[in-house]
Amino acid sequence: MLLKAVLLVAFFAVMLIVGFVCRRQASDVSGFVLGGRKAGSWLTAFAYGTSYFSAVIFVGYAGQFGWKFGVASTWVGLGNAFIGSLLAWVILGRRTRLLTQQLDSSTMPEFFGKRFGSGALKTAASVIVFIFLVPYTASLYNGLSRLFAMAFDIDYTWCVLMMAVLTGAYVLLGGYMATAVNDFIQGIIMIFGIILVVGAVLNDNGGFMNALITLLEVEEESGAGLSGPFVSFFGPQPLNLLGVVLLTSLGTWGLPQMVGKFYAIRSESAIAKGTVISTVFAFVVAGGCYFLGGFGRLYGESIEYTVSGTPVYDSIIPAMLSTLPDIVISVVVILVMSASMSTLSSLVITSSSTLTLDIIVPLGEALSRSRSAKHPAPKDTSCIQERGKLLCLRLLVVFFIVISAAIAIVQAKSSVTFIAQLMGISWGALAGAFLAPFLYGLYWKRTTEASVWVSFGGGILIMVCCMWAMFTGNIFLSPYFTSPINAGFLAMVSGLVTVPLISLVTKAPEGQKVDSMFSCYDRPVVTHASVALSGEEDQ
């Protein structure tokens, strides 16, 4: 117990020290939200990866999908690495950095508003972010409850409050840069932690081959007669596995807290390095988490079950870890705390900056213009306005942390739902609404405002119908889409199809304005010969 406490206190101390050291870089809005767009490759890559993987992945998703698919759930981790990280950086990284700087946008809703010339789009996107990031944020706390109960016998409420206060402290102090530096430290803990945990669990089961042989004998409940379903290449449910891979991988392309990392990256070389670092990070962390979850059925006698006999998926990973040595459990607690706090800090900055910069500030500016028309201001108030924005950002950080913590505590006490459902609904709604218009908006000048509205409405409608089906016991379209994971996949595909179709049949945007925006891609730059060949040598 002393060892666990010492490691936890040391971890907390480092996080607070980083926040204090980075406080000067959060002295204005750009510094607080984007770190002044000066984050290097390692910081950005680790910030991207740690925002991607949280306790939801380690405890909720790894346990649930490992139970359902066996070791084939490792495909989810590989998809996260190569689709959610590698392709995301290659396809979105440079163009996002260039176009958001050209448009002077700091948030995804602000990007939509300026890219398509619509304040209403910006407001709608801000509302969607606010509504669906809150349950996502609340779900981050849940993975800690069982682990802390196992390691410290601490009530879940105190666990939530401890995590909320610590995360709020360093975010308020240092803003984005404190979050990025802490993400880097937390990412290193996650990498070494997952390697240690996977090795310890396999060793506890007699090694890799013995664990596979034991898992080979486990039969599927459906009685389909499959031979060794949980050690097969694609598992017992390949189609459902595909839906999980695509939602958790392709879905990141439309999540504001993930895409926002590309706004802040510093240079071309940082993007190239960050692509490699982020992919390796995801391969180790996500691949390790889902591979570990694949052996969850070896602990079927130790986990919890509902009254109907369904496994409590959030109990699977803690059951796997409960028999390990104290030092390993200590590392796991720090690992999951790191994963959750890094994602939580990213989400609260995204939520607070979106609400402040896209709704509150424009509303305040409109009221200010109305007053100044009657009573002209005698002096420049820009400095006061900047301090006001920073104060608003910090107050909203506190607000989001408090409300998400309250929801997490209420949800746990009332047992409304479990981790993967909360995250799946939020992830599906955000990715379904934003992925297609953001992707097409970066590459295709012909993308229209009307198509963006259709994507917003379609993505939200699909997930709302899925929620309705979940809580009423009805079927949405088919049993396959009753799952929020598969419904989220449907929402993304729907947007990718409807945005180009609607764009082609609606009025094209004004060519001169769009050309001016896209001119950032054609701007000539000077580079070193080690990076690019000169034109004379090509002739």
Coordinates of C-alpha atoms in Angstrom, one line a residue:
M1 CA 0.0 0.0 0.0
L2 CA 2.9 2.4 0.8
L3 CA 4.5 1.7 -2.6
K4 CA 1.2 2.4 -4.4
A5 CA 0.7 5.6 -2.4
V6 CA 4.2 6.9 -3.0
L7 CA 4.0 6.3 -6.8
L8 CA 0.6 8.0 -6.9
V9 CA 1.8 11.1 -5.0
A10 CA 4.9 11.4 -7.2
F11 CA 2.8 11.2 -10.3
F12 CA 0.5 14.0 -9.0
A13 CA 3.5 16.2 -8.0
V14 CA 5.0 15.9 -11.5
M15 CA 1.7 16.9 -13.2
L16 CA 1.3 20.0 -11.0
I17 CA 5.0 21.0 -11.4
V18 CA 4.6 20.9 -15.2
G19 CA 1.4 23.0 -15.0
F20 CA 3.3 25.6 -12.9
V21 CA 6.3 25.7 -15.3
C22 CA 4.1 26.1 -18.4
R23 CA 2.0 28.9 -16.9
R24 CA 3.7 31.7 -18.9
Q25 CA 2.8 30.1 -22.2
A26 CA -0.9 30.3 -21.3
S27 CA -0.9 34.1 -20.9
D28 CA -3.1 34.7 -24.0
V29 CA -5.9 32.9 -25.8
S30 CA -3.7 31.4 -28.5
G31 CA -1.2 30.2 -25.9
F32 CA -3.9 28.7 -23.7
V33 CA -5.8 26.9 -26.6
L34 CA -3.0 26.1 -29.1
G35 CA 0.3 26.6 -27.3
G36 CA 1.0 29.4 -29.8
R37 CA 1.1 26.8 -32.6
K38 CA 4.7 25.9 -31.4
A39 CA 4.3 22.3 -30.3
G40 CA 7.0 20.0 -31.7
S41 CA 6.7 16.5 -33.1
W42 CA 7.1 14.5 -29.9
L43 CA 4.7 16.6 -27.9
T44 CA 2.1 16.7 -30.7
A45 CA 2.3 13.0 -31.4
F46 CA 2.0 12.0 -27.8
A47 CA -0.8 14.5 -27.2
Y48 CA -2.6 12.9 -30.1
G49 CA -2.0 9.4 -28.9
T50 CA -2.9 10.0 -25.2
S51 CA -6.0 11.9 -26.2
Y52 CA -6.9 8.8 -28.3
F53 CA -6.5 6.2 -25.6
S54 CA -8.0 6.5 -22.2
A55 CA -9.5 4.3 -19.4
V56 CA -12.4 3.8 -21.8
I57 CA -10.1 1.9 -24.1
F58 CA -8.1 0.0 -21.5
V59 CA -10.9 -1.0 -19.2
G60 CA -14.1 -0.7 -21.2
Y61 CA -13.3 -1.4 -24.9
A62 CA -10.5 -3.9 -24.3
G63 CA -12.7 -5.9 -21.9
Q64 CA -15.8 -5.8 -24.0
F65 CA -14.3 -6.5 -27.4
G66 CA -11.8 -8.9 -26.0
W67 CA -14.6 -10.9 -24.5
K68 CA -16.6 -10.8 -27.8
F69 CA -13.9 -11.4 -30.3
G70 CA -11.0 -13.0 -28.5
V71 CA -7.5 -12.3 -29.6
A72 CA -8.9 -11.1 -32.9
S73 CA -9.7 -7.9 -31.0
T74 CA -6.1 -7.1 -31.7
W75 CA -7.2 -6.0 -35.1
V76 CA -8.9 -3.0 -33.4
G77 CA -5.6 -1.9 -32.1
L78 CA -3.9 -2.3 -35.5
G79 CA -6.7 -0.3 -37.1
N80 CA -6.2 2.4 -34.5
A81 CA -2.5 2.5 -35.4
F82 CA -2.6 2.5 -39.2
I83 CA -6.0 4.1 -39.9
G84 CA -6.6 6.2 -36.8
S85 CA -3.0 7.4 -36.5
L86 CA -0.8 6.9 -39.6
L87 CA -3.5 7.7 -42.3
A88 CA -4.9 10.5 -40.1
W89 CA -1.6 12.3 -40.0
V90 CA -0.8 11.7 -43.6
I91 CA -4.2 12.8 -45.0
L92 CA -5.2 15.5 -42.4
G93 CA -2.0 16.7 -40.8
R94 CA -0.5 19.2 -43.2
R95 CA -3.7 20.5 -44.8
T96 CA -5.4 21.0 -41.4
R97 CA -2.4 23.0 -40.2
L98 CA -2.2 25.2 -43.3
L99 CA -5.9 25.9 -43.8
T100 CA -6.8 26.5 -40.2
Q101 CA -3.9 29.0 -40.0
Q102 CA -5.1 30.6 -43.2
L103 CA -8.6 30.9 -41.8
D104 CA -7.3 31.9 -38.3
S105 CA -9.5 29.3 -36.7
S106 CA -8.7 27.7 -33.3
T107 CA -11.5 25.2 -33.1
M108 CA -13.4 22.9 -35.4
P109 CA -16.7 24.8 -35.2
E110 CA -14.8 28.0 -36.1
F111 CA -13.3 26.1 -39.1
F112 CA -16.8 25.2 -40.3
G113 CA -18.0 28.8 -39.8
K114 CA -15.1 30.4 -41.8
R115 CA -14.6 27.7 -44.4
F116 CA -18.3 27.7 -45.4
G117 CA -19.1 31.4 -44.5
S118 CA -21.8 30.5 -42.0
G119 CA -22.1 31.7 -38.5
A120 CA -25.1 29.3 -38.0
L121 CA -22.9 26.3 -38.9
K122 CA -20.3 27.4 -36.3
T123 CA -23.0 27.7 -33.6
A124 CA -24.6 24.3 -34.5
A125 CA -21.2 22.6 -34.5
S126 CA -20.4 24.2 -31.1
V127 CA -23.7 22.9 -29.6
I128 CA -23.0 19.4 -31.0
V129 CA -19.5 19.4 -29.4
F130 CA -20.9 20.6 -26.1
I131 CA -23.7 18.1 -25.9
F132 CA -21.7 15.0 -27.0
L133 CA -18.4 15.7 -25.4
V134 CA -19.9 15.9 -21.9
P135 CA -21.0 12.2 -21.7
Y136 CA -17.7 11.2 -23.4
T137 CA -15.8 13.2 -20.7
A138 CA -17.9 11.6 -17.9
S139 CA -17.1 8.1 -19.2
L140 CA -13.4 8.7 -18.7
Y141 CA -13.7 8.5 -14.9
N142 CA -15.5 5.1 -14.9
G143 CA -12.5 3.0 -15.8
L144 CA -10.7 4.1 -12.7
S145 CA -13.4 3.1 -10.2
R146 CA -12.8 -0.6 -10.2
L147 CA -9.0 -0.3 -10.4
F148 CA -8.8 2.0 -7.4
A149 CA -11.2 -0.1 -5.5
M150 CA -9.0 -3.1 -6.2
A151 CA -5.7 -1.3 -5.4
F152 CA -6.6 1.1 -2.6
D153 CA -10.2 0.2 -1.5
I154 CA -11.1 3.9 -2.2
D155 CA -14.7 4.9 -2.9
Y156 CA -15.4 5.8 -6.5
T157 CA -16.5 9.3 -5.6
W158 CA -13.2 10.2 -4.0
C159 CA -11.4 8.7 -7.0
V160 CA -13.4 11.0 -9.4
L161 CA -12.8 14.1 -7.3
M162 CA -9.1 13.4 -7.0
M163 CA -8.7 13.0 -10.8
A164 CA -10.9 16.1 -11.5
V165 CA -9.1 18.4 -9.2
L166 CA -5.6 17.4 -10.4
T167 CA -6.5 17.7 -14.1
G168 CA -8.2 21.0 -13.6
A169 CA -5.2 22.4 -11.7
Y170 CA -2.6 21.8 -14.3
V171 CA -4.9 22.7 -17.2
L172 CA -5.8 26.0 -15.5
L173 CA -2.2 26.8 -14.8
G174 CA -0.5 25.9 -18.1
G175 CA -3.3 25.4 -20.8
Y176 CA -2.5 23.5 -23.9
M177 CA 1.3 23.4 -23.4
A178 CA 1.0 22.0 -19.9
T179 CA -1.4 19.4 -21.3
A180 CA 1.0 18.5 -24.1
V181 CA 4.0 18.1 -21.8
N182 CA 2.0 16.0 -19.3
D183 CA 0.7 14.0 -22.2
F184 CA 4.2 13.2 -23.2
I185 CA 5.1 12.0 -19.6
Q186 CA 1.8 10.1 -19.4
G187 CA 2.4 8.5 -22.8
I188 CA 5.8 7.1 -21.7
I189 CA 4.1 5.6 -18.6
M190 CA 1.4 4.1 -20.9
I191 CA 3.9 2.5 -23.2
F192 CA 6.0 0.9 -20.5
G193 CA 3.0 0.1 -18.4
I194 CA 1.1 -1.8 -21.2
I195 CA 4.2 -3.9 -22.0
L196 CA 4.7 -4.8 -18.4
V197 CA 1.0 -5.7 -17.9
V198 CA 0.7 -7.8 -21.0
G199 CA 3.8 -9.7 -20.0
A200 CA 2.6 -10.2 -16.5
V201 CA -0.8 -11.5 -17.5
L202 CA 0.6 -14.0 -20.0
N203 CA 3.1 -15.2 -17.4
D204 CA 0.3 -15.6 -15.0
N205 CA -1.3 -18.0 -17.5
G206 CA 1.8 -20.1 -18.2
G207 CA 3.1 -18.0 -21.1
F208 CA 1.7 -17.0 -24.5
M209 CA 1.3 -20.5 -26.0
N210 CA -0.4 -22.0 -22.9
A211 CA -2.8 -19.1 -22.7
L212 CA -3.7 -19.6 -26.3
I213 CA -4.2 -23.4 -25.8
T214 CA -6.5 -22.7 -22.8
L215 CA -8.4 -20.1 -24.8
L216 CA -8.8 -22.5 -27.7
E217 CA -11.0 -24.7 -25.5
V218 CA -13.5 -21.9 -24.7
E219 CA -16.7 -22.3 -26.7
E220 CA -19.0 -19.5 -28.0
E221 CA -22.4 -19.1 -26.3
S222 CA -24.3 -19.1 -29.5
G223 CA -23.5 -22.7 -30.1
A224 CA -22.5 -22.1 -33.7
G225 CA -20.1 -25.0 -33.6
L226 CA -17.0 -22.9 -34.4
S227 CA -13.7 -24.5 -33.7
G228 CA -11.5 -22.3 -31.4
P229 CA -13.5 -19.1 -32.1
F230 CA -11.6 -16.9 -29.7
V231 CA -8.2 -17.7 -31.2
S232 CA -9.3 -17.5 -34.8
F233 CA -8.0 -14.9 -37.2
F234 CA -11.1 -12.8 -37.4
G235 CA -12.9 -14.1 -34.3
P236 CA -16.5 -15.4 -34.1
Q237 CA -18.1 -12.1 -35.3
P238 CA -16.1 -10.7 -38.2
L239 CA -18.7 -8.2 -39.4
N240 CA -19.1 -6.7 -35.9
L241 CA -15.4 -6.6 -35.5
L242 CA -15.1 -4.6 -38.8
G243 CA -17.6 -2.0 -37.4
V244 CA -15.5 -1.6 -34.2
V245 CA -12.3 -1.2 -36.2
L246 CA -13.7 1.5 -38.4
L247 CA -15.5 3.5 -35.7
T248 CA -12.6 3.5 -33.4
S249 CA -10.1 4.2 -36.2
L250 CA -11.7 6.3 -38.9
G251 CA -13.8 8.0 -36.3
T252 CA -10.9 10.0 -34.9
W253 CA -10.7 12.0 -38.2
G254 CA -13.9 13.8 -37.1
L255 CA -13.3 14.2 -33.4
P256 CA -12.5 17.9 -32.5
Q257 CA -10.2 17.0 -29.6
M258 CA -8.1 14.8 -32.0
V259 CA -8.0 17.1 -35.1
G260 CA -7.2 20.0 -32.9
K261 CA -3.7 18.6 -32.3
F262 CA -2.9 19.4 -35.9
Y263 CA -3.8 23.1 -35.5
A264 CA -0.9 23.5 -33.0
I265 CA 2.0 21.6 -34.7
R266 CA 5.0 23.7 -35.4
S267 CA 6.6 22.7 -38.7
E268 CA 6.7 20.4 -41.7
S269 CA 9.5 18.3 -40.1
A270 CA 7.4 18.0 -36.9
I271 CA 4.5 16.6 -39.0
A272 CA 6.8 14.0 -40.6
K273 CA 8.3 12.8 -37.3
G274 CA 4.9 13.0 -35.5
T275 CA 3.4 10.7 -38.0
V276 CA 5.9 7.9 -37.2
I277 CA 5.9 8.5 -33.5
S278 CA 2.1 8.6 -33.3
T279 CA 1.8 5.4 -35.3
V280 CA 4.3 3.5 -33.1
F281 CA 2.6 4.8 -30.0
A282 CA -0.8 3.6 -31.1
F283 CA 0.6 0.2 -32.2
V284 CA 2.1 -0.5 -28.8
V285 CA -0.6 1.0 -26.6
A286 CA -3.8 0.2 -28.5
G287 CA -2.4 -3.1 -29.9
G288 CA -1.4 -4.1 -26.4
C289 CA -4.7 -3.2 -24.7
Y290 CA -6.8 -5.1 -27.2
F291 CA -4.4 -8.1 -27.3
L292 CA -4.6 -8.2 -23.5
G293 CA -8.4 -8.0 -23.5
G294 CA -8.5 -11.0 -25.9
F295 CA -7.6 -13.3 -23.0
G296 CA -10.5 -12.0 -20.8
R297 CA -12.4 -15.3 -21.1
L298 CA -9.7 -17.1 -19.2
Y299 CA -11.0 -15.2 -16.1
G300 CA -14.7 -16.0 -16.7
E301 CA -15.1 -17.3 -13.1
S302 CA -13.7 -14.1 -11.6
I303 CA -15.6 -11.4 -13.3
E304 CA -19.0 -9.9 -12.4
Y305 CA -22.3 -10.8 -14.2
T306 CA -25.6 -9.0 -14.5
V307 CA -28.8 -10.6 -13.3
S308 CA -29.5 -11.8 -16.8
G309 CA -26.1 -13.5 -16.9
T310 CA -24.4 -11.0 -19.2
P311 CA -20.8 -10.2 -18.2
V312 CA -20.1 -6.8 -16.7
Y313 CA -17.5 -5.8 -19.2
D314 CA -15.9 -3.2 -17.1
S315 CA -15.0 -5.9 -14.5
I316 CA -13.0 -8.0 -16.9
I317 CA -9.6 -6.1 -17.0
P318 CA -9.6 -5.5 -13.2
A319 CA -10.2 -9.2 -12.7
M320 CA -7.3 -10.1 -14.9
L321 CA -5.0 -7.8 -12.9
S322 CA -6.2 -8.6 -9.4
T323 CA -3.9 -11.6 -9.0
L324 CA -0.7 -9.8 -10.2
P325 CA 2.1 -8.5 -7.9
D326 CA 1.6 -5.2 -6.1
I327 CA 4.3 -3.5 -8.2
V328 CA 2.4 -4.4 -11.4
I329 CA -0.9 -3.2 -10.0
S330 CA 0.7 0.1 -8.9
V331 CA 2.0 0.6 -12.5
V332 CA -1.5 -0.3 -13.9
V333 CA -3.1 2.3 -11.6
I334 CA -0.7 5.0 -12.8
L335 CA -1.2 3.8 -16.4
V336 CA -4.9 4.1 -16.3
M337 CA -4.8 7.4 -14.4
S338 CA -2.4 8.7 -17.1
A339 CA -4.6 7.6 -19.9
S340 CA -7.7 9.1 -18.4
M341 CA -6.2 12.4 -17.3
S342 CA -4.6 13.0 -20.7
T343 CA -7.8 12.5 -22.5
L344 CA -9.8 14.5 -19.9
S345 CA -7.5 17.5 -20.2
S346 CA -7.8 17.4 -24.0
L347 CA -11.6 17.2 -23.9
V348 CA -12.0 20.1 -21.4
I349 CA -9.8 22.4 -23.4
T350 CA -11.7 21.5 -26.6
S351 CA -15.1 22.0 -24.9
S352 CA -14.2 25.2 -23.1
S353 CA -12.5 26.8 -26.1
T354 CA -15.3 25.9 -28.4
L355 CA -18.0 27.3 -26.1
T356 CA -15.9 30.5 -25.4
L357 CA -14.5 31.3 -28.9
D358 CA -17.5 30.1 -31.0
I359 CA -20.5 31.2 -28.9
I360 CA -19.8 33.4 -25.9
V361 CA -17.1 35.7 -27.5
P362 CA -19.1 36.3 -30.7
L363 CA -22.2 37.1 -28.6
G364 CA -20.2 39.5 -26.4
E365 CA -18.7 41.2 -29.5
A366 CA -22.2 41.7 -31.0
L367 CA -23.4 43.3 -27.7
S368 CA -20.3 45.4 -27.5
R369 CA -20.8 46.7 -31.1
S370 CA -24.4 47.5 -30.2
R371 CA -23.3 49.5 -27.2
S372 CA -20.4 51.2 -29.0
A373 CA -22.7 52.4 -31.7
K374 CA -24.5 54.5 -29.1
H375 CA -21.5 55.2 -26.8
P376 CA -18.2 55.0 -28.6
A377 CA -15.4 53.6 -26.5
P378 CA -12.8 56.2 -25.5
K379 CA -9.8 53.9 -25.6
D380 CA -8.5 50.5 -26.8
T381 CA -10.0 47.7 -24.8
S382 CA -8.3 44.8 -26.6
C383 CA -6.1 43.9 -23.6
I384 CA -9.2 43.8 -21.3
Q385 CA -11.0 41.7 -23.9
E386 CA -8.1 39.2 -24.1
R387 CA -8.1 38.8 -20.3
G388 CA -11.8 38.4 -20.4
K389 CA -11.5 35.6 -22.9
L390 CA -8.9 33.8 -20.8
L391 CA -11.0 34.2 -17.7
C392 CA -14.0 32.7 -19.5
L393 CA -11.9 29.8 -20.8
R394 CA -10.6 29.0 -17.3
L395 CA -14.1 29.2 -15.8
L396 CA -15.5 26.9 -18.5
V397 CA -12.6 24.4 -17.9
V398 CA -13.8 24.3 -14.2
F399 CA -17.4 24.0 -15.4
F400 CA -16.8 21.1 -17.7
I401 CA -14.7 19.2 -15.2
V402 CA -17.3 19.7 -12.5
I403 CA -20.3 18.7 -14.6
S404 CA -18.5 15.6 -16.1
A405 CA -17.5 14.5 -12.6
A406 CA -21.0 14.9 -11.3
I407 CA -22.4 12.9 -14.2
A408 CA -19.8 10.2 -13.7
I409 CA -20.7 9.9 -10.0
V410 CA -24.5 9.9 -10.6
Q411 CA -24.1 7.3 -13.4
A412 CA -22.0 5.0 -11.3
K413 CA -24.4 5.2 -8.3
S414 CA -27.5 4.6 -10.5
S415 CA -25.8 2.1 -13.0
V416 CA -27.4 3.8 -16.0
T417 CA -25.0 2.3 -18.5
F418 CA -21.4 1.2 -18.9
I419 CA -18.3 2.7 -20.4
A420 CA -18.4 1.5 -24.0
Q421 CA -22.0 2.7 -24.5
L422 CA -21.3 6.2 -23.3
M423 CA -18.2 6.5 -25.4
G424 CA -19.7 4.8 -28.5
I425 CA -22.7 7.2 -28.5
S426 CA -20.6 10.3 -28.2
W427 CA -17.9 9.1 -30.6
G428 CA -20.4 8.1 -33.2
A429 CA -22.4 11.4 -33.1
L430 CA -19.3 13.6 -33.3
A431 CA -17.6 11.5 -36.0
G432 CA -20.8 11.0 -38.0
A433 CA -21.5 14.8 -38.0
F434 CA -18.0 16.2 -38.5
L435 CA -15.8 13.7 -40.3
A436 CA -17.2 14.0 -43.9
P437 CA -17.6 17.8 -44.1
F438 CA -14.2 18.4 -42.4
L439 CA -12.4 16.0 -44.8
Y440 CA -14.1 17.2 -47.9
G441 CA -13.7 20.8 -46.7
L442 CA -9.9 20.4 -46.6
Y443 CA -9.6 18.9 -50.1
W444 CA -12.6 19.8 -52.3
K445 CA -13.5 23.4 -53.1
R446 CA -17.0 22.4 -54.3
T447 CA -18.1 21.3 -50.8
T448 CA -21.2 23.3 -50.0
E449 CA -22.8 24.6 -46.8
A450 CA -26.0 22.6 -47.5
S451 CA -24.0 19.3 -47.5
V452 CA -22.5 20.2 -44.1
W453 CA -26.0 20.7 -42.7
V454 CA -27.1 17.4 -44.0
S455 CA -24.0 15.7 -42.5
F456 CA -24.6 17.3 -39.1
G457 CA -28.3 16.3 -39.1
G458 CA -27.8 12.8 -40.5
G459 CA -25.0 11.9 -38.0
I460 CA -27.0 13.2 -35.0
L461 CA -30.3 11.6 -36.1
I462 CA -28.7 8.2 -36.6
M463 CA -27.2 8.2 -33.1
V464 CA -30.3 9.6 -31.5
C465 CA -32.3 6.7 -33.1
C466 CA -29.7 4.3 -31.8
M467 CA -30.1 5.7 -28.3
W468 CA -33.8 5.4 -28.5
A469 CA -33.5 1.8 -29.6
M470 CA -31.1 1.0 -26.8
F471 CA -33.3 2.4 -24.0
T472 CA -36.7 1.1 -25.4
G473 CA -35.5 -2.3 -26.4
N474 CA -36.6 -1.7 -30.0
I475 CA -34.5 -2.5 -33.2
F476 CA -33.0 0.4 -35.2
L477 CA -33.0 -0.6 -38.9
S478 CA -31.6 -4.0 -38.1
P479 CA -30.2 -5.8 -35.0
Y480 CA -26.7 -5.0 -36.4
F481 CA -27.2 -1.2 -36.0
T482 CA -28.7 -1.4 -32.5
S483 CA -25.2 -1.3 -31.2
P484 CA -23.8 2.3 -30.9
I485 CA -20.6 1.1 -32.4
N486 CA -22.2 -0.1 -35.6
A487 CA -24.6 2.9 -35.7
G488 CA -21.6 5.2 -35.4
F489 CA -20.0 3.4 -38.4
L490 CA -23.3 4.0 -40.3
A491 CA -23.3 7.7 -39.4
M492 CA -19.7 8.1 -40.8
V493 CA -20.4 6.3 -44.0
S494 CA -23.7 8.2 -44.5
G495 CA -21.8 11.5 -44.3
L496 CA -19.0 10.4 -46.6
V497 CA -21.7 9.5 -49.2
T498 CA -24.2 12.4 -48.8
V499 CA -21.7 15.3 -48.6
P500 CA -20.4 15.0 -52.2
L501 CA -23.9 14.1 -53.5
I502 CA -25.6 17.1 -51.9
S503 CA -22.7 19.4 -52.9
L504 CA -23.1 18.4 -56.5
V505 CA -26.8 19.3 -56.6
T506 CA -26.7 22.5 -54.5
K507 CA -25.3 25.9 -55.4
A508 CA -21.5 26.0 -55.5
P509 CA -19.7 28.3 -53.1
E510 CA -18.3 31.6 -54.3
G511 CA -15.2 30.7 -56.4
Q512 CA -13.1 33.7 -55.5
K513 CA -13.5 33.2 -51.8
V514 CA -12.7 29.5 -51.9
D515 CA -9.7 30.1 -54.1
S516 CA -8.4 32.6 -51.6
M517 CA -8.7 30.1 -48.8
F518 CA -7.0 27.3 -50.8
S519 CA -4.2 29.6 -51.9
C520 CA -2.4 28.6 -48.7
Y521 CA -1.7 25.2 -50.3
D522 CA 0.0 26.8 -53.3
R523 CA 2.0 29.4 -51.4
P524 CA 5.7 29.1 -52.4
V525 CA 8.1 28.3 -49.5
V526 CA 11.9 28.2 -49.3
T527 CA 13.4 24.9 -48.0
H528 CA 16.8 23.3 -47.7
A529 CA 18.3 21.0 -50.4
S530 CA 18.2 18.1 -48.0
V531 CA 14.4 18.3 -48.0
A532 CA 13.7 19.0 -51.7
L533 CA 15.5 19.1 -55.0
S534 CA 15.9 22.4 -56.8
G535 CA 14.0 23.1 -60.1
E536 CA 17.3 23.5 -62.1
E537 CA 18.4 20.0 -61.4
D538 CA 15.0 18.6 -62.6
Q539 CA 15.3 20.4 -66.0

